[in-house]
Coordinates of C-alpha atoms in Angstrom, one line a residue:
X3 CA 109.7 80.2 83.3
X4 CA 112.3 80.1 80.6
X5 CA 114.9 78.1 82.5
X6 CA 117.1 81.2 82.9
X7 CA 119.4 81.3 85.8
X8 CA 117.8 82.9 88.8
X9 CA 121.0 84.9 89.5
X10 CA 120.4 86.8 86.2
X11 CA 117.4 88.5 87.9
X12 CA 117.9 90.5 91.1
X13 CA 115.5 91.9 93.6
X14 CA 116.3 95.4 95.0
X15 CA 114.6 96.8 98.1
X16 CA 111.7 95.6 100.1
X17 CA 109.1 94.7 97.5
X18 CA 105.5 95.6 97.9
X19 CA 104.0 92.6 99.8
X20 CA 101.6 91.4 97.0
X21 CA 104.3 91.7 94.4
X22 CA 106.8 89.8 96.6
X23 CA 104.3 87.0 97.1
X24 CA 103.3 86.7 93.5
X25 CA 106.9 86.8 92.4
X26 CA 108.0 84.2 94.9
X27 CA 105.3 81.9 93.6
X28 CA 106.9 81.9 90.2
X29 CA 110.6 82.6 90.6
X30 CA 113.4 82.1 93.1
X31 CA 115.2 85.4 92.8
X32 CA 118.1 86.6 95.0
X33 CA 117.9 89.9 96.8
X34 CA 120.6 92.6 96.8
X35 CA 121.8 92.7 100.4
X36 CA 122.2 95.9 102.4
X37 CA 125.2 96.9 104.5
X38 CA 128.6 95.4 104.3
X39 CA 127.4 92.3 102.5
X40 CA 126.5 94.3 99.5
X41 CA 130.0 94.8 98.2
X42 CA 130.9 91.1 98.5
X43 CA 127.6 90.1 96.8
X44 CA 128.2 92.5 93.9
X45 CA 131.8 91.3 93.5
X46 CA 130.6 87.8 93.0
X47 CA 127.3 88.2 91.2
X48 CA 127.1 91.7 89.5
X49 CA 128.2 90.5 86.1
X50 CA 125.4 87.9 86.0
X51 CA 122.6 90.3 86.6
X52 CA 120.6 91.3 83.5
X53 CA 117.2 92.2 85.0
X54 CA 116.3 94.0 88.2
X55 CA 112.8 93.9 89.9
X56 CA 111.9 96.6 92.4
X57 CA 108.9 98.5 93.8
X58 CA 109.3 102.0 95.2
X59 CA 112.0 103.0 97.6
X60 CA 114.9 102.7 97.9
X61 CA 114.7 102.1 94.2
X62 CA 117.6 101.8 91.7
X63 CA 120.0 104.8 91.7
X64 CA 122.8 105.6 89.3
X65 CA 125.4 104.0 91.6
X66 CA 123.5 100.7 91.6
X67 CA 123.0 100.8 87.9
X68 CA 126.8 101.4 87.4
X69 CA 127.6 98.5 89.6
X70 CA 125.6 96.1 87.3
X71 CA 127.6 96.1 84.1
X72 CA 125.3 93.8 82.1
X73 CA 122.0 95.1 83.3
X74 CA 119.4 95.3 80.5
X75 CA 116.0 96.0 82.1
X76 CA 114.5 97.3 85.4
X77 CA 111.0 96.0 86.1
X78 CA 109.1 98.2 88.6
X79 CA 105.8 97.4 90.3
X80 CA 104.2 100.9 90.5
X81 CA 103.2 103.7 88.1
X82 CA 105.9 106.1 89.4
X83 CA 109.5 105.5 88.5
X84 CA 110.9 108.4 90.5
X85 CA 112.9 106.0 92.7
X86 CA 114.8 104.8 89.6
X87 CA 117.4 106.9 87.9
X88 CA 115.7 106.8 84.5
X89 CA 118.3 109.1 82.9
X90 CA 121.2 106.8 83.9
X91 CA 119.2 103.9 82.5
X92 CA 118.6 105.7 79.2
X93 CA 122.3 106.4 78.9
X94 CA 123.1 102.7 79.2
X95 CA 120.2 101.6 77.0
X96 CA 118.5 99.8 79.9
X97 CA 114.8 99.3 79.6
X98 CA 112.5 100.5 82.4
X99 CA 108.9 99.3 82.9
X100 CA 106.1 100.4 85.2
X101 CA 102.5 99.4 85.9
X102 CA 100.2 102.1 84.4
X103 CA 96.4 102.1 84.0
X104 CA 95.6 99.3 86.5
X105 CA 95.9 101.8 89.4
X106 CA 94.4 104.9 87.8
X107 CA 90.8 104.4 89.1
X108 CA 91.9 103.6 92.6
X109 CA 94.2 106.6 92.9
X110 CA 91.5 108.8 91.4
X111 CA 89.1 107.5 94.1
X112 CA 91.7 108.4 96.7
X113 CA 92.0 111.9 95.3
X114 CA 88.2 112.3 95.4
X115 CA 88.2 111.1 99.0
X116 CA 90.8 113.6 100.0
X117 CA 88.9 116.4 98.3
X118 CA 85.7 115.5 100.2
X119 CA 87.4 114.9 103.5
X120 CA 89.4 118.2 103.3
X121 CA 86.7 120.5 102.1
X122 CA 83.8 119.0 104.0
X123 CA 86.1 118.3 107.0
X124 CA 84.7 114.8 107.5
X125 CA 87.7 113.6 109.5
X126 CA 87.5 116.5 111.8
X127 CA 83.7 115.9 112.2
X128 CA 84.4 112.3 113.1
X129 CA 86.9 113.4 115.8
X130 CA 84.4 116.0 117.0
X131 CA 81.9 113.2 117.8
X132 CA 84.4 110.8 119.3
X133 CA 85.8 113.4 121.6
X134 CA 82.4 114.2 123.0
X135 CA 82.5 117.7 121.7
X136 CA 79.1 117.5 119.9
X137 CA 77.3 117.2 123.2
X138 CA 79.7 119.6 125.0
X139 CA 80.3 122.3 122.4
X140 CA 77.3 122.1 120.1
X141 CA 77.0 122.2 116.3
X142 CA 80.1 121.4 114.3
X143 CA 81.3 124.4 112.3
X144 CA 80.2 124.8 108.7
X145 CA 82.5 123.4 106.0
X146 CA 82.9 124.0 102.2
X147 CA 80.8 122.6 99.4
X148 CA 82.6 120.5 96.7
X149 CA 79.8 120.8 94.2
X150 CA 80.2 123.5 91.6
X151 CA 83.8 124.4 92.5
X152 CA 86.6 125.4 90.1
X153 CA 89.2 122.6 90.2
X154 CA 92.6 122.6 88.6
X155 CA 94.4 119.4 87.8
X156 CA 98.2 119.6 87.5
X157 CA 99.1 116.7 85.3
X158 CA 96.1 115.6 83.1
X159 CA 97.4 112.1 82.4
X160 CA 95.7 108.8 83.1
X161 CA 95.1 109.5 86.8
X162 CA 94.4 113.2 86.3
X163 CA 91.8 112.4 83.7
X164 CA 90.2 109.8 85.9
X165 CA 90.0 112.5 88.7
X166 CA 88.4 115.0 86.3
X167 CA 85.8 112.5 85.2
X168 CA 84.7 111.9 88.8
X169 CA 84.6 115.6 89.5
X170 CA 82.2 116.2 86.6
X171 CA 79.7 114.3 88.7
X172 CA 79.9 117.2 91.2
X173 CA 79.4 119.8 88.5
X174 CA 82.9 121.1 89.0
X175 CA 84.5 123.2 86.3
X176 CA 87.8 121.6 85.3
X177 CA 91.0 123.3 84.3
X178 CA 94.5 121.8 83.8
X179 CA 98.1 122.4 83.2
X180 CA 100.5 120.0 81.4
X181 CA 103.8 120.9 79.6
X182 CA 101.7 120.8 76.4
X183 CA 98.1 121.5 75.7
X184 CA 96.1 118.3 75.0
X185 CA 94.4 118.4 71.6
X186 CA 90.7 117.8 71.9
X187 CA 90.5 118.1 75.7
X188 CA 87.2 119.5 76.9
X189 CA 88.9 121.2 79.9
X190 CA 90.3 124.7 80.1
X191 CA 94.1 124.9 79.7
X192 CA 96.3 127.1 81.9
X193 CA 99.7 128.2 80.6
X194 CA 101.5 127.6 84.0
X195 CA 101.0 126.0 87.4
X196 CA 100.7 129.5 88.9
X197 CA 98.1 130.6 86.4
X198 CA 96.2 127.4 87.1
X199 CA 96.3 127.9 90.9
X200 CA 95.2 131.5 90.7
X201 CA 92.1 130.5 88.8
X202 CA 90.8 127.6 90.9
X203 CA 89.4 126.8 94.3
X204 CA 91.1 123.4 94.5
X205 CA 94.5 122.4 93.0
X206 CA 95.0 118.7 92.6
X207 CA 98.6 117.5 92.0
X208 CA 98.6 114.4 89.8
X209 CA 102.0 114.8 88.0
X210 CA 104.8 112.3 87.8
X211 CA 107.4 112.6 90.5
X212 CA 110.5 112.8 88.3
X213 CA 113.3 115.4 88.7
X214 CA 111.7 117.8 86.2
X215 CA 108.8 118.3 88.5
X216 CA 110.8 118.8 91.7
X217 CA 109.0 121.6 93.6
X218 CA 106.9 122.4 90.6
X219 CA 104.3 123.6 93.1
X220 CA 106.5 126.2 94.7
X221 CA 105.7 129.0 97.1
X222 CA 104.5 131.2 94.2
X223 CA 102.0 128.6 93.1
X224 CA 100.8 128.0 96.6
X225 CA 100.4 131.8 97.2
X226 CA 98.5 132.0 93.9
X227 CA 96.1 129.4 95.3
X228 CA 95.4 131.8 98.1
X229 CA 93.7 131.8 101.6
X230 CA 90.5 130.3 100.2
X231 CA 92.2 127.6 98.2
X232 CA 92.9 124.0 98.9
X233 CA 95.8 121.8 97.8
X234 CA 95.3 118.0 97.2
X235 CA 98.5 115.9 96.5
X236 CA 98.3 112.3 95.3
X237 CA 101.5 112.5 93.2
X238 CA 104.8 112.7 95.1
X239 CA 105.9 114.8 98.0
X240 CA 108.8 116.1 96.0
X241 CA 106.5 117.9 93.6
X242 CA 105.4 120.4 96.3
X243 CA 107.6 122.8 98.3
X244 CA 106.7 121.2 101.6
X245 CA 108.3 123.8 103.8
X246 CA 106.3 126.6 102.1
X247 CA 103.2 124.5 102.3
X248 CA 103.5 124.0 106.0
X249 CA 104.2 127.7 106.6
X250 CA 101.3 128.9 104.5
X251 CA 98.8 126.4 106.1
X252 CA 99.9 127.3 109.6
X253 CA 99.7 131.0 108.8
X254 CA 96.2 130.9 107.2
X255 CA 97.5 131.6 103.7
X256 CA 95.8 128.4 102.5
X257 CA 92.4 127.1 103.5
X258 CA 93.5 123.5 103.8
X259 CA 95.3 120.5 102.2
X260 CA 94.7 116.8 101.6
X261 CA 98.0 114.9 101.4
X262 CA 98.7 111.3 100.5
X263 CA 102.4 111.8 99.9
X264 CA 105.3 113.6 101.7
X265 CA 108.9 114.4 101.0
X266 CA 110.5 112.1 103.5
X267 CA 108.1 109.2 103.9
X268 CA 107.1 107.8 106.4
X269 CA 108.1 111.0 108.3
X270 CA 105.4 113.7 108.3
X271 CA 106.3 117.3 109.5
X272 CA 105.1 117.7 113.1
X273 CA 103.5 121.0 112.2
X274 CA 101.1 119.2 109.9
X275 CA 100.0 116.8 112.6
X276 CA 98.8 119.8 114.7
X277 CA 96.6 121.3 112.0
X278 CA 92.9 120.5 111.8
X279 CA 92.5 121.8 108.3
X280 CA 94.8 119.2 106.9
X281 CA 93.9 115.6 106.0
X282 CA 96.9 113.2 106.1
X283 CA 97.0 109.7 104.4
X284 CA 99.9 107.3 104.7
X285 CA 100.5 107.0 100.9
X286 CA 97.5 104.7 100.2
X287 CA 96.6 106.0 96.8
X288 CA 96.6 102.6 95.1
X289 CA 96.4 100.5 98.3
X290 CA 93.5 98.1 97.7
X291 CA 94.0 94.4 97.5
X292 CA 92.6 94.2 93.9
X293 CA 94.7 97.0 92.6
X294 CA 97.9 95.9 94.2
X295 CA 97.5 92.4 92.8
X296 CA 96.8 93.9 89.3
X297 CA 100.0 95.9 89.6
X298 CA 102.0 92.9 90.7
X299 CA 100.7 90.7 87.9
X300 CA 101.4 93.4 85.3
X301 CA 105.0 93.8 86.7
X302 CA 105.4 90.0 86.4
X303 CA 104.1 90.1 82.8
X304 CA 106.8 92.6 82.1
X305 CA 109.4 90.3 83.6
X306 CA 108.0 87.2 81.8
X307 CA 107.9 89.1 78.5
X308 CA 111.5 90.3 78.8
X309 CA 112.8 86.9 79.7
X310 CA 110.9 85.4 76.8
X311 CA 111.3 88.0 74.1
X312 CA 113.5 90.8 75.2
X313 CA 110.5 93.2 75.1
X314 CA 108.8 95.0 78.0
X315 CA 104.9 95.1 78.0
X316 CA 104.6 98.6 79.5
X317 CA 108.0 100.3 78.9
X318 CA 108.8 103.8 80.2
X319 CA 112.2 103.3 78.5
X320 CA 112.6 100.7 75.8
X321 CA 115.7 98.5 76.2
X322 CA 118.4 98.9 73.6
X323 CA 118.9 95.2 73.4
X324 CA 115.7 93.6 72.3
X325 CA 116.1 89.9 71.9
X326 CA 115.1 86.7 73.8
X327 CA 116.8 86.2 77.1
X328 CA 119.4 83.4 77.3

C-alpha cells in the first residue's frame, strides 16, 4: 500500500472471484454502483478516481471513461480487453493493462480438449453410455482422428503458439494467419482467413476480440472450411458470425464445432443445444484455480506498480502520465 486514498481507485463490474478476494485482502476499494445510484456516486466521487480495476464484462466503455475526468489507468484481470474501450482510453492517454502469458498454457489446454472432444466425439460417447444406448443400440458411430490433420490457427500469438506446440505432438501440420507474417515461424502462412480455412481440416480461432476482429470468421470463411471441416473457438464469440455458424452446422455445411465462447454470454443459441456435433463450454478457457490466482496476482502487480511508480507492468496501452501516484 502507498497510503493513497481508496476513493482514488474504483472497482467496476463483478470482479472474477479470485481477483476480488485477493484485491480485498490488500485494498478497500469502492465499487461503481449500478442503477439510479450511479449518477449520484459519480457526481460526488468521479473527480477523485484515477485508477479503475475490472475483469471482463460489463467492462469500461467510452461513456464510463468520459464520466471519470481524472482517470489515468485501467487495470484488467484477463488477457482480453475487448470489454474496455481501448480507443477511448488511448485518446485520453489512459493506460490499460491485462494479464498475458500466465493463462496461455491453460487456454491452450482447453483448445486441445475442445479439438479432441469435437472430432473424437468424446462427450457424445459419454452420453451414449449414460443413456443406455450402448446396450440398446450397439456400437457407437466412428469419429474423426486428430493425429495427422491439417490445422489452421487464426491468431498465432501467445495462446495460438501454445496450441500449435501441443498439436505438433499429434503430428498435425500447422498453418496460420495473422495480419502480418511472423518472421522465423516454422508454420505455413496463409494470406487471409478464408485461404487458411480452405486449406485445413480444423480452424482454431485464437485472435483477440477487439473491434478489428468483429466477425473476422464470416460466412465466407466458414463456407471455405467446408462440410468436412471443424471450427474451434477459444477467442471471443464476436470474432465469429454466430448466425452463419449455426445455420451451416444445422445444415451439414460444417462437420462440427467446439465453442468456449459466444456472442451474448451466458446465453447460447437454442439451435446449438440441439446439435450433437457441437461441444459447448461455458467460457472456461482459463478457469483453473492456479491460473485464475496467477491472473489476479498479476493484475494486482499492475495496480501496485501504478500506485508506486505510475508505470504498468503489462501494459496494452501505456499511460500518458507516468509518475508516482499521490
